[in-house]
Amino acid sequence: MLGLMQSHQLLISSLIEFAERHHGEGEVVSRRVEGDIHRYTYKDVATRARQVANALDDLKLGFSDRVATLAWNGYRHLELYFGVSGSGRVLHTLNPRLHPDQIAWIANHAEDTVLCFDMSFLPIVKAIHSRCTTVKHFVALCDADKLPADSGIPGLVSYEDWIGAQSSHYKWPSFDENSASSMCYTSGTTGHPKAALYSHRSTMLHALSGALPDSLCMSARDSVLPVVPMFHVNAWGLPYSAAMTGAKLVFPGPAMDGKSIFELIESEKVTFAAGVPTVWQMMLSHMQAGGLRFSSLKRTVIGGSACPPAMITAFNDVYGVEVLHAWGMTEMSPLGTVCTLKNKHLPMTSEEKMKVRLKQGRGIFGVDMKIIDGDGHELPWDGKAYGDLLVKGPWIISEYFKGEGGSPLVDGWFPTGDVATIDPDGYMQITDRSKDVIKSGGEWISSIDVENIAMAHPAVAMAACIGMKHPKWDERPIIAVMKKPGFDLTREELLKFYEGKTAKFQIPDDVVFVDAIPLGGTGKMQKTKLRELLKDYKLPGA
Amino acid sequence: MLGLMQSHQLLISSLIEFAERHHGEGEVVSRRVEGDIHRYTYKDVATRARQVANALDDLKLGFSDRVATLAWNGYRHLELYFGVSGSGRVLHTLNPRLHPDQIAWIANHAEDTVLCFDMSFLPIVKAIHSRCTTVKHFVALCDADKLPADSGIPGLVSYEDWIGAQSSHYKWPSFDENSASSMCYTSGTTGHPKAALYSHRSTMLHALSGALPDSLCMSARDSVLPVVPMFHVNAWGLPYSAAMTGAKLVFPGPAMDGKSIFELIESEKVTFAAGVPTVWQMMLSHMQAGGLRFSSLKRTVIGGSACPPAMITAFNDVYGVEVLHAWGMTEMSPLGTVCTLKNKHLPMTSEEKMKVRLKQGRGIFGVDMKIIDGDGHELPWDGKAYGDLLVKGPWIISEYFKGEGGSPLVDGWFPTGDVATIDPDGYMQITDRSKDVIKSGGEWISSIDVENIAMAHPAVAMAACIGMKHPKWDERPIIAVMKKPGFDLTREELLKFYEGKTAKFQIPDDVVFVDAIPLGGTGKMQKTKLRELLKDYKLPGA
């Protein structure tokens, strides 16, 4: 027997409808690419998102057609979030930090039909537009008078012209909540990037659970600054949960230096900010140098890579800001765990609390976790046993777009590639971050990609890339190289060889020449052993 | 194109599974019918809920079969919440405050197959069991040694015997999330009671949205006391949202007097309590008499009927407890609005904030509202225009059980039967019940406004305003008054008391002194009965 309740699909359009109706005067503030501050309301977001939807209809885009963005965090990007997904198309947020070749490959793989980009990224689009064979429409996210006359990009229009011509009346369609809403490619560790394809249902459930008090605790009393880019797994879902709760949204645009971020927090009375450790490190340095203090900031969520204890201490003890350590993945929409305390922790000393805060946190409602040993047996939650971490839940992928990489699930569980412990209270701690990937300033660098370029050099017999601790970027890659007999190769020659073949931040910081790279029984490189061999190594300048 | 996310049905069993795994040591504390305190953990709840499920399987109960309860708020009732719904049966919480004849009628209408009852309600069950023709199994919620030998109830077993015989291993089944999970009859005002039939999906979405910071703000740091009965629309969903967040649960059992409630709040360090105004009135009187203060209570949600301003002031200003005014209905699972402030209100004086707090609040995410005039046209959200309040959302009924009362929806919206204003910030305020509003010469007069003025007179214990037919004005208000013992009050004195406090046309035409005002099972005034009592009454001059 079915219940007798109203049937409403969980759709992303309902978020902006709710925000307009219940929080119409709620503010959305953006630092624009031009450097100035733009300020409007959720009512304006909703109005212009409807114009986006009409503009897409005008282009005769079909249901589930992909609309790509290359954009910073800002109000036009937000309008695309709701206009694209709300009208039944799929929002594809491209990562502008990738190499243009990778971006072109990804746009083709996704079969993007429209590409909307910030003017900062005009050089990238100029370089790749002729290779993006499925893209029929290019939209520059700017006013008409900022549009370059000689871009060479066929049919390029300004966003303001494009949506300005449209009616602001539009009835959001209703459809199956399991329909695709947006997608995000993960760099991965092997082979080509693979995409997570999110659904309206997964996005809505993620936004609900992500806004709970034990997750990011979003309310209409908050002023929220997502420093984490909207091209990184939808800025951890903050654009959605902010609209759901009517929280004020503050977008930093491209200005993510410590001074700009601090000033924005102060001028917009930000109460809650989200970002990777590198960004906070820059901001804390700026504050320390100037003897500055926060007047409004209460909480900050830190994820993307493990948060250094000194940073948690600085926020908590020096600035009185609660740090929420968090963990997730592109494949998880991304929120998996958030480190909020339980009732039992409240009477503890701050030293004892710090031990809890250093962990990646508890699974938010909807995410289940387990750790298994090499034979697949579940390990106890004792805070000591560590094993491969697996997760399941309604906002975790079942497979990648176009079935790339085969079926990733193991008995319905997604293997995260991380090794972790879980304590009796459910707090997870990653002990061995995913084996080989290098996490540099919130970005993942595929060690295999770095190795493949070195291996293409005629003088290289074998190359292994590993991450080395770095005070600012968390980790930086170095490449260990075994030369071919009779060949000469210098550090400088090999580093020069990388130029133009990958994004600059993916070029290793150093080259270490070795006589041999340790191999295991099946011929695979044993990076653990390599790390042991290089345990006394120091990064240049680190 | 569908998204590629894992498929998980939203099921109530997932709540207790999550609580056991992530908050296994989380406490559940109950004052028992016997008067003593019972204390155990979510792990124990989960274990015993599985025993309940096995016990129901043993009885060969089918999917969606109804299992009824007649019980206070306590741990065994909580186990039934999860064991009954989780195993695919429908939990039917009977209201023991109704007349036994009504209870029997409802049990038959629902076709209950099992009836589980607290020993407090043995007299009711003794009186009605032979008339409950569909009930095949009677279970007394007590230990085996407390079971009366001579109850006369065929096959009566004790709950502890019943589940004690069962394995604690059970795999919760997966099924369509739209399946019925529980039901609750609404007393209604005309004809027989009608039932809302909730689904797993509606219950889960309600629990998620209800736990958000702008709703009830539930977290693992809370100790939650639902004084609102579990037979009143599932205690406003608190058993579900507590398990979802790992909040400590504290149940008062039958002891709802001011002293018992206060002592429980203090001994269990309750941070959040929920109940109707009458309960809080008793508690505040007890505290005032003894000069008592709270040591842990931070928030209290007050609903069920409008909260008197003096109560909000007492909690906020005297005791430092934030009052969340809330509004909902059985047909709404029940949460519709909660009065939490927005960012813009924070700098206001407490007087200005009080004006906001007196309203029933903003729609929680998932609930949309509108007000319409007599012709069905939508009215503006200006805080002045008032009209019939309609709602829609995924936890609002589409129709009543067995189609009773026909199709209640109007173009997909559920008419609440309330008359309300909505201000530009989305705060709704109920001005009256639609059927109680007095239509006088084309103007609407709020019976509640008329009553509130009378209630402010020191000699008035209770007052009810109803409309009487009038040849010229269509209807005119009169006020029925029950005097406080030992106080004198004349018709003229009271009418004079109105002068200057309201528009002249809103002053009642007459005062009728009564010995008592009829109250229903939930403590609400029964104006239909009052109208019957006054059926021979004639307006002066009419």
CSV table of N, CA and C in Angstrom, one decimal, chain A residues 125-184:
chain,number,residue,atom,x,y,z
A,125,VAL,N,40.0,29.4,-24.6
A,125,VAL,CA,39.0,29.1,-25.5
A,125,VAL,C,39.5,29.4,-27.0
A,126,LYS,N,40.3,30.5,-27.1
A,126,LYS,CA,40.9,30.8,-28.4
A,126,LYS,C,41.7,29.6,-28.9
A,127,ALA,N,42.5,29.0,-27.9
A,127,ALA,CA,43.4,27.9,-28.2
A,127,ALA,C,42.7,26.6,-28.6
A,128,ILE,N,41.5,26.4,-28.1
A,128,ILE,CA,40.8,25.1,-28.2
A,128,ILE,C,39.6,25.1,-29.0
A,129,HIS,N,39.0,26.2,-29.3
A,129,HIS,CA,37.6,26.2,-29.8
A,129,HIS,C,37.5,25.4,-31.1
A,130,SER,N,38.5,25.4,-32.0
A,130,SER,CA,38.4,24.7,-33.2
A,130,SER,C,38.4,23.2,-33.0
A,131,ARG,N,39.0,22.8,-31.9
A,131,ARG,CA,39.0,21.3,-31.6
A,131,ARG,C,37.8,20.8,-30.8
A,132,CYS,N,37.0,21.7,-30.3
A,132,CYS,CA,35.8,21.3,-29.5
A,132,CYS,C,34.7,21.1,-30.5
A,133,THR,N,34.6,19.9,-31.1
A,133,THR,CA,33.8,19.7,-32.3
A,133,THR,C,32.3,19.7,-32.0
A,134,THR,N,32.0,19.4,-30.8
A,134,THR,CA,30.5,19.4,-30.5
A,134,THR,C,30.0,20.7,-30.0
A,135,VAL,N,30.8,21.6,-29.7
A,135,VAL,CA,30.4,22.9,-29.2
A,135,VAL,C,29.9,23.8,-30.3
A,136,LYS,N,28.6,24.2,-30.3
A,136,LYS,CA,28.1,25.0,-31.4
A,136,LYS,C,27.9,26.5,-31.0
A,137,HIS,N,28.0,26.7,-29.7
A,137,HIS,CA,27.7,28.1,-29.2
A,137,HIS,C,28.7,28.5,-28.2
A,138,PHE,N,29.3,29.6,-28.4
A,138,PHE,CA,30.3,30.2,-27.4
A,138,PHE,C,29.7,31.4,-26.8
A,139,VAL,N,29.7,31.5,-25.4
A,139,VAL,CA,29.1,32.6,-24.7
A,139,VAL,C,30.2,33.2,-23.8
A,140,ALA,N,30.5,34.5,-24.0
A,140,ALA,CA,31.4,35.1,-23.1
A,140,ALA,C,30.6,35.8,-21.9
A,141,LEU,N,31.0,35.4,-20.7
A,141,LEU,CA,30.3,35.9,-19.5
A,141,LEU,C,30.7,37.3,-19.2
A,142,CYS,N,30.1,38.2,-20.0
A,142,CYS,CA,30.5,39.7,-19.9
A,142,CYS,C,29.4,40.5,-20.5
A,143,ASP,N,29.5,41.8,-20.3
A,143,ASP,CA,28.6,42.8,-20.9
A,143,ASP,C,29.0,42.9,-22.4
A,144,ALA,N,28.0,43.3,-23.2
A,144,ALA,CA,28.2,43.4,-24.7
A,144,ALA,C,29.4,44.2,-25.0
A,145,ASP,N,29.6,45.3,-24.3
A,145,ASP,CA,30.7,46.2,-24.7
A,145,ASP,C,32.1,45.7,-24.3
A,146,LYS,N,32.1,44.6,-23.6
A,146,LYS,CA,33.4,43.9,-23.2
A,146,LYS,C,33.8,42.8,-24.2
A,147,LEU,N,32.9,42.6,-25.1
A,147,LEU,CA,33.2,41.4,-26.0
A,147,LEU,C,34.3,41.8,-27.0
A,148,PRO,N,35.3,40.9,-27.1
A,148,PRO,CA,36.4,41.3,-28.1
A,148,PRO,C,35.9,41.1,-29.5
A,149,ALA,N,36.3,42.1,-30.4
A,149,ALA,CA,35.8,42.1,-31.7
A,149,ALA,C,36.5,41.0,-32.6
A,150,ASP,N,37.7,40.7,-32.2
A,150,ASP,CA,38.6,39.9,-33.0
A,150,ASP,C,39.0,38.6,-32.4
A,151,SER,N,38.0,38.0,-31.7
A,151,SER,CA,38.4,36.8,-30.9
A,151,SER,C,38.7,35.6,-31.8
A,152,GLY,N,38.1,35.6,-33.0
A,152,GLY,CA,38.3,34.4,-33.9
A,152,GLY,C,37.4,33.3,-33.5
A,153,ILE,N,36.6,33.5,-32.5
A,153,ILE,CA,35.7,32.4,-32.1
A,153,ILE,C,34.4,32.6,-32.8
A,154,PRO,N,34.0,31.7,-33.6
A,154,PRO,CA,32.8,31.9,-34.5
A,154,PRO,C,31.5,32.1,-33.6
A,155,GLY,N,30.8,33.1,-34.0
A,155,GLY,CA,29.4,33.3,-33.3
A,155,GLY,C,29.5,33.7,-31.9
A,156,LEU,N,30.7,34.1,-31.4
A,156,LEU,CA,30.8,34.5,-30.0
A,156,LEU,C,29.8,35.6,-29.6
A,157,VAL,N,29.0,35.4,-28.5
A,157,VAL,CA,28.1,36.4,-28.0
A,157,VAL,C,28.4,36.7,-26.6
A,158,SER,N,28.0,37.9,-26.2
A,158,SER,CA,28.1,38.2,-24.7
A,158,SER,C,26.9,37.6,-24.0
A,159,TYR,N,27.1,37.2,-22.8
A,159,TYR,CA,26.1,36.6,-21.9
A,159,TYR,C,25.0,37.6,-21.8
A,160,GLU,N,25.3,38.9,-21.5
A,160,GLU,CA,24.2,39.9,-21.3
A,160,GLU,C,23.4,40.1,-22.5
A,161,ASP,N,24.0,40.1,-23.7
A,161,ASP,CA,23.2,40.1,-24.9
A,161,ASP,C,22.3,38.9,-25.1
A,162,TRP,N,22.9,37.8,-24.8
A,162,TRP,CA,22.3,36.5,-25.0
A,162,TRP,C,21.1,36.3,-24.1
A,163,ILE,N,21.2,36.6,-22.8
A,163,ILE,CA,20.0,36.4,-22.0
A,163,ILE,C,19.1,37.7,-21.9
A,164,GLY,N,19.7,38.8,-22.2
A,164,GLY,CA,19.0,40.1,-22.2
A,164,GLY,C,17.8,40.1,-23.2
A,165,ALA,N,18.0,39.4,-24.2
A,165,ALA,CA,17.0,39.3,-25.3
A,165,ALA,C,15.8,38.4,-24.9
A,166,GLN,N,15.9,37.7,-23.7
A,166,GLN,CA,14.9,36.7,-23.4
A,166,GLN,C,13.9,37.2,-22.4
A,167,SER,N,12.7,36.6,-22.4
A,167,SER,CA,11.7,36.9,-21.4
A,167,SER,C,12.1,36.3,-20.1
A,168,SER,N,11.7,37.0,-19.0
A,168,SER,CA,12.0,36.4,-17.7
A,168,SER,C,10.8,35.5,-17.2
A,169,HIS,N,9.9,35.3,-18.1
A,169,HIS,CA,8.8,34.3,-17.7
A,169,HIS,C,9.2,32.9,-18.2
A,170,TYR,N,9.1,32.0,-17.4
A,170,TYR,CA,9.5,30.6,-17.8
A,170,TYR,C,8.9,29.7,-16.7
A,171,LYS,N,8.3,28.6,-17.1
A,171,LYS,CA,7.7,27.6,-16.2
A,171,LYS,C,8.7,26.5,-16.1
A,172,TRP,N,9.4,26.3,-15.0
A,172,TRP,CA,10.3,25.2,-14.8
A,172,TRP,C,9.6,23.9,-15.1
A,173,PRO,N,10.2,23.0,-16.0
A,173,PRO,CA,9.6,21.8,-16.3
A,173,PRO,C,9.7,20.8,-15.1
A,174,SER,N,8.7,19.8,-15.1
A,174,SER,CA,8.9,18.7,-14.1
A,174,SER,C,9.3,17.5,-14.9
A,175,PHE,N,10.2,16.7,-14.3
A,175,PHE,CA,10.6,15.5,-14.9
A,175,PHE,C,11.2,14.5,-13.9
A,176,ASP,N,11.6,13.4,-14.3
A,176,ASP,CA,12.1,12.3,-13.3
A,176,ASP,C,13.3,12.9,-12.5
A,177,GLU,N,13.2,12.9,-11.2
A,177,GLU,CA,14.2,13.4,-10.4
A,177,GLU,C,15.6,12.7,-10.5
A,178,ASN,N,15.5,11.5,-11.1
A,178,ASN,CA,16.8,10.8,-11.4
A,178,ASN,C,17.5,11.2,-12.6
A,179,SER,N,16.9,12.2,-13.3
A,179,SER,CA,17.6,12.8,-14.5
A,179,SER,C,18.9,13.4,-14.2
A,180,ALA,N,19.8,13.4,-15.2
A,180,ALA,CA,21.1,14.0,-15.0
A,180,ALA,C,21.0,15.5,-14.8
A,181,SER,N,21.7,16.1,-13.9
A,181,SER,CA,21.6,17.5,-13.7
A,181,SER,C,23.0,18.2,-13.9
A,182,SER,N,24.1,17.6,-13.6
A,182,SER,CA,25.4,18.2,-13.8
A,182,SER,C,26.5,17.1,-13.8
A,183,MET,N,27.6,17.6,-14.3
A,183,MET,CA,28.7,16.6,-14.3
A,183,MET,C,30.1,17.3,-14.0
A,184,CYS,N,31.0,16.4,-13.5
A,184,CYS,CA,32.3,16.9,-13.1
A,184,CYS,C,33.3,15.8,-13.4
